mmCIF file of C-alpha atoms in Angstrom:
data_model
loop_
_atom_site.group_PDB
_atom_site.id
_atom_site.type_symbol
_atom_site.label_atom_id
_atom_site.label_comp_id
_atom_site.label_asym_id
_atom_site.label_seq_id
_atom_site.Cartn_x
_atom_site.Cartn_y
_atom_site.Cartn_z
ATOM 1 C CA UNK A 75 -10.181 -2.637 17.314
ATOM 2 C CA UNK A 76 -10.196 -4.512 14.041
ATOM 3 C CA UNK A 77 -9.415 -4.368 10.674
ATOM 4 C CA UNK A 78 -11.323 -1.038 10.062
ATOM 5 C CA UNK A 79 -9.195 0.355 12.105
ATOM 6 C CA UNK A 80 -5.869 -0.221 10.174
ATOM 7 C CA UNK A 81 -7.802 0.464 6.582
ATOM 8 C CA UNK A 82 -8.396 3.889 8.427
ATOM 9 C CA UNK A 83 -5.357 4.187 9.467
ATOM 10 C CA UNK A 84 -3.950 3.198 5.842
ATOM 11 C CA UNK A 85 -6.582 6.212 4.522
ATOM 12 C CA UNK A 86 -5.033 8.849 6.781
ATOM 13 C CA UNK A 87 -1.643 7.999 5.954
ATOM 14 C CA UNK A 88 -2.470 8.113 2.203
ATOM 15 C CA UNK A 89 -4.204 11.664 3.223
ATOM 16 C CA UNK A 90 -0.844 13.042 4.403
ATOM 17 C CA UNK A 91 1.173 11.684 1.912
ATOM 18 C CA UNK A 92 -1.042 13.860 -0.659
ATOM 19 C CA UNK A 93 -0.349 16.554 1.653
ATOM 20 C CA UNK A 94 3.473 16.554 1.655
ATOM 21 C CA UNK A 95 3.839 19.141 -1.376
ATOM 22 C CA UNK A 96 7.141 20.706 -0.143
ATOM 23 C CA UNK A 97 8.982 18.223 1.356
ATOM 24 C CA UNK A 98 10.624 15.330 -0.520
ATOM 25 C CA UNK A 99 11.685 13.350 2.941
ATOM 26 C CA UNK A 100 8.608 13.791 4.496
ATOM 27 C CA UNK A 101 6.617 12.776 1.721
ATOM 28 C CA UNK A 102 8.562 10.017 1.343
ATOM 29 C CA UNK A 103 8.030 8.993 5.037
ATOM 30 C CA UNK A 104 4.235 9.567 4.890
ATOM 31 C CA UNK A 105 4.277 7.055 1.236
ATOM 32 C CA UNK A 106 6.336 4.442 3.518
ATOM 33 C CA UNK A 107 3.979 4.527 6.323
ATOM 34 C CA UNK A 108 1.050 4.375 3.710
ATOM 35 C CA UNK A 109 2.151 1.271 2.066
ATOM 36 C CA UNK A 110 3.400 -0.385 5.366
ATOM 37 C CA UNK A 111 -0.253 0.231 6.840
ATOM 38 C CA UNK A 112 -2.391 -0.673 3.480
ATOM 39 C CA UNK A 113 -0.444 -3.594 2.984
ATOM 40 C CA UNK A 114 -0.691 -4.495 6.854
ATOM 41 C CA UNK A 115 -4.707 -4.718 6.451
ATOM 42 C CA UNK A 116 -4.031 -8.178 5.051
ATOM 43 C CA UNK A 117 -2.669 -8.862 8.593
ATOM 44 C CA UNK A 118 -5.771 -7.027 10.516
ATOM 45 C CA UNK A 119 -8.099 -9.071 8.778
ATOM 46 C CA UNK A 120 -6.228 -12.655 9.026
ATOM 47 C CA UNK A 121 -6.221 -11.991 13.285
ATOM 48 C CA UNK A 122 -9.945 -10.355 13.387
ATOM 49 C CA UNK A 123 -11.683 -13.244 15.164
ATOM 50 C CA UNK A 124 -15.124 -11.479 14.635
ATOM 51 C CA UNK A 125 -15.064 -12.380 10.856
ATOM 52 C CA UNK A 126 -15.216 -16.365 9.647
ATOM 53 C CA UNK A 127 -12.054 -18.551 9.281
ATOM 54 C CA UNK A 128 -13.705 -19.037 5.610
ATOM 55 C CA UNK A 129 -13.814 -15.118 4.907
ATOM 56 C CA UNK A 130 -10.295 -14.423 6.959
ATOM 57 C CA UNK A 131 -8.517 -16.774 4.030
ATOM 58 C CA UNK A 132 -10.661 -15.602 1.008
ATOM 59 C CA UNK A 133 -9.331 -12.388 1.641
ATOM 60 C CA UNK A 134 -5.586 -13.198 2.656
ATOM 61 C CA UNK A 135 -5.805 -14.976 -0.423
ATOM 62 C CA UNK A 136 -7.205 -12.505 -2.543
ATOM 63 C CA UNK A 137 -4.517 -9.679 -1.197
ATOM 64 C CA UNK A 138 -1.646 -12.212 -2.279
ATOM 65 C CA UNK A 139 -3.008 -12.478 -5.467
ATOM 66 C CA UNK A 140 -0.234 -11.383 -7.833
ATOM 67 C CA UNK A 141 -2.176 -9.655 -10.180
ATOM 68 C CA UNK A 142 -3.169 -6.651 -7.073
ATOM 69 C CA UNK A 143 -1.908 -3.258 -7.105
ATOM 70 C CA UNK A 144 -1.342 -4.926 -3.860
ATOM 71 C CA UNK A 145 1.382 -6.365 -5.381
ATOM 72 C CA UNK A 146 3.405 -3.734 -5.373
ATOM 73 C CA UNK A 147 1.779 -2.577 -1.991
ATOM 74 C CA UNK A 148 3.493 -5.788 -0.300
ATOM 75 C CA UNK A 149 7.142 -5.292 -1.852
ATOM 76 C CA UNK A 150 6.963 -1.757 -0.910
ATOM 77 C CA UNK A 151 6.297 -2.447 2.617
ATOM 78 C CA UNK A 152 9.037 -5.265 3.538
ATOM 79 C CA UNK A 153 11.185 -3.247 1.243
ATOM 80 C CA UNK A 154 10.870 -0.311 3.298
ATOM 81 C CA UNK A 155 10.521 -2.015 6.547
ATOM 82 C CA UNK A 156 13.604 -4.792 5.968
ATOM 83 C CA UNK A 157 15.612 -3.106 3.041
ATOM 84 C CA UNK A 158 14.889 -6.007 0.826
ATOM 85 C CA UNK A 159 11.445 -7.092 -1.438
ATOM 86 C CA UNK A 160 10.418 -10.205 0.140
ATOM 87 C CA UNK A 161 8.004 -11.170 -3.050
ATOM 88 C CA UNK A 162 8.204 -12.927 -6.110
ATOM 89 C CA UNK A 163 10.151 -9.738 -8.148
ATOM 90 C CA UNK A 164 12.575 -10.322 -5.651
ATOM 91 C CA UNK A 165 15.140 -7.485 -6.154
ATOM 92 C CA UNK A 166 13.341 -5.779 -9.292
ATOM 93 C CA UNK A 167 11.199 -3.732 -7.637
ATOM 94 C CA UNK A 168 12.499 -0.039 -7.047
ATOM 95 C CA UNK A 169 11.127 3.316 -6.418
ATOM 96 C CA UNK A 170 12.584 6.923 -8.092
ATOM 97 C CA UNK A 171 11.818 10.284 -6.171
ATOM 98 C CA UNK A 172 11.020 13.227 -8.579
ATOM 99 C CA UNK A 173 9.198 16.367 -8.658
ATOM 100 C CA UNK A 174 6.554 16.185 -11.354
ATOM 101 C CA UNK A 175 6.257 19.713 -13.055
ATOM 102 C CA UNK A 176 3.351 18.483 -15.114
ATOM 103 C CA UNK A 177 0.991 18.602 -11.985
ATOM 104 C CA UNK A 178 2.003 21.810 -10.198
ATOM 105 C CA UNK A 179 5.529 20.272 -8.405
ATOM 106 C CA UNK A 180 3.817 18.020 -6.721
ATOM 107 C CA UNK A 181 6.573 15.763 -4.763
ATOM 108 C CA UNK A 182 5.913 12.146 -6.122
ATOM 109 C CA UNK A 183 8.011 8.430 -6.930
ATOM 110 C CA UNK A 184 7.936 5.958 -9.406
ATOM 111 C CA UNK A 185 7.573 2.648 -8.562
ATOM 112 C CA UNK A 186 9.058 -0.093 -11.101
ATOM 113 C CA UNK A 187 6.859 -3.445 -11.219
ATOM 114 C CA UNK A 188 9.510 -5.634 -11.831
ATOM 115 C CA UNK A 189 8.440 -5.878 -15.328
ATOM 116 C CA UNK A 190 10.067 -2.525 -15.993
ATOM 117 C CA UNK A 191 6.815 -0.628 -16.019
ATOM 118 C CA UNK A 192 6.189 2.391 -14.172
ATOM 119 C CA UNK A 193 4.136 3.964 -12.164
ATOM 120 C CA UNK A 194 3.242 6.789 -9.897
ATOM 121 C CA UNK A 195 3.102 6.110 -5.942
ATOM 122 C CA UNK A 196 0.367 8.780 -5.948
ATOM 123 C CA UNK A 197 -1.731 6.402 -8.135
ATOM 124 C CA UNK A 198 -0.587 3.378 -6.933
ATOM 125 C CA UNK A 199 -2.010 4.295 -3.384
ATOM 126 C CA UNK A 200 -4.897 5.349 -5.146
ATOM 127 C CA UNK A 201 -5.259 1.539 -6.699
ATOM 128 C CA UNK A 202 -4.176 -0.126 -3.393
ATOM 129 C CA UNK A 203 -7.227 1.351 -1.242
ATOM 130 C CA UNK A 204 -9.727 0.894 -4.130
ATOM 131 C CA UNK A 205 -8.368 -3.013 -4.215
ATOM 132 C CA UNK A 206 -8.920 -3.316 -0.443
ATOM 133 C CA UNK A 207 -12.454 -1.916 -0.807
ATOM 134 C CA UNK A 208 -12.826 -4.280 -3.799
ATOM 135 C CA UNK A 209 -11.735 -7.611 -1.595
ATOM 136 C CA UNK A 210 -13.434 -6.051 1.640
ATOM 137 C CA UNK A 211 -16.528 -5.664 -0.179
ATOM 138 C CA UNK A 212 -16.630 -9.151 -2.023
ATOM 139 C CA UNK A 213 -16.194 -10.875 1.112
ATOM 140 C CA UNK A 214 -19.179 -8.884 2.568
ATOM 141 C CA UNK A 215 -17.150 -7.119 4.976
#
């Protein structure tokens, strides 16, 4: 196993989170488990022994970096998992379930940056898995 294995396992859970349409608990179950796993990648990577020490912390580094959708990813995901944002937004960052009738009642949240900006959890999955393949792919992993 290494870190390919979680950024899979971040894509599937994405996958079913698109695919809770009817559902509002289990969609927001399958957007929990997303962020937990995307953000967890960080962690993947940090432990994989096969890639260099030098590599490991350019990309830890890069996934902290404040300006990342992964941001968001990483409040989400101690949020979720420990009731409380661990980051720097401490205690701003919050999520809002609705069902968006512009895009056919598809089950979705908002998440609030901290900076009282929002935006889709749909998207912002979207943006955390590009930003992983971004850092993965400027480390030459």
């Amino acid at each position: 196993n290494d870190y390919r294995d979680q950024l899979g396992r971040a894509r599937r859970f994405r996958d079913r989170m698109f695919a809770s349409n009817t559902d509002a608990t289990d969609f927001q179950d399958m957007a929990w488990a997303f962020f937990q796993n995307c953000w967890h990648v960080k962690d993947w990577v940090k432990k994989d022994q096969r890639i260099a020490g030098a590599t490991r912390a350019a990309v830890k580094h890069a996934a902290e970096d404040p300006a990342t959708p992964l941001k968001l990813c990483h409040e989400l995901c101690n949020g979720t998992k420990h009731l409380i944002p661990q980051g720097a937004t401490q205690g701003h960052v919050g999520y809002m379930m609705f069902i968006n009738s512009d895009r056919s009642n598809e089950i979705d949240f908002t998440v609030d940056d901290g900076q009282g900006n929002r935006i889709s959890a749909r998207v912002l999955a979207d943006q955390c898995l590009a930003e992983w393949e971004r850092i993965l792919q400027a480390n030459g992993l």
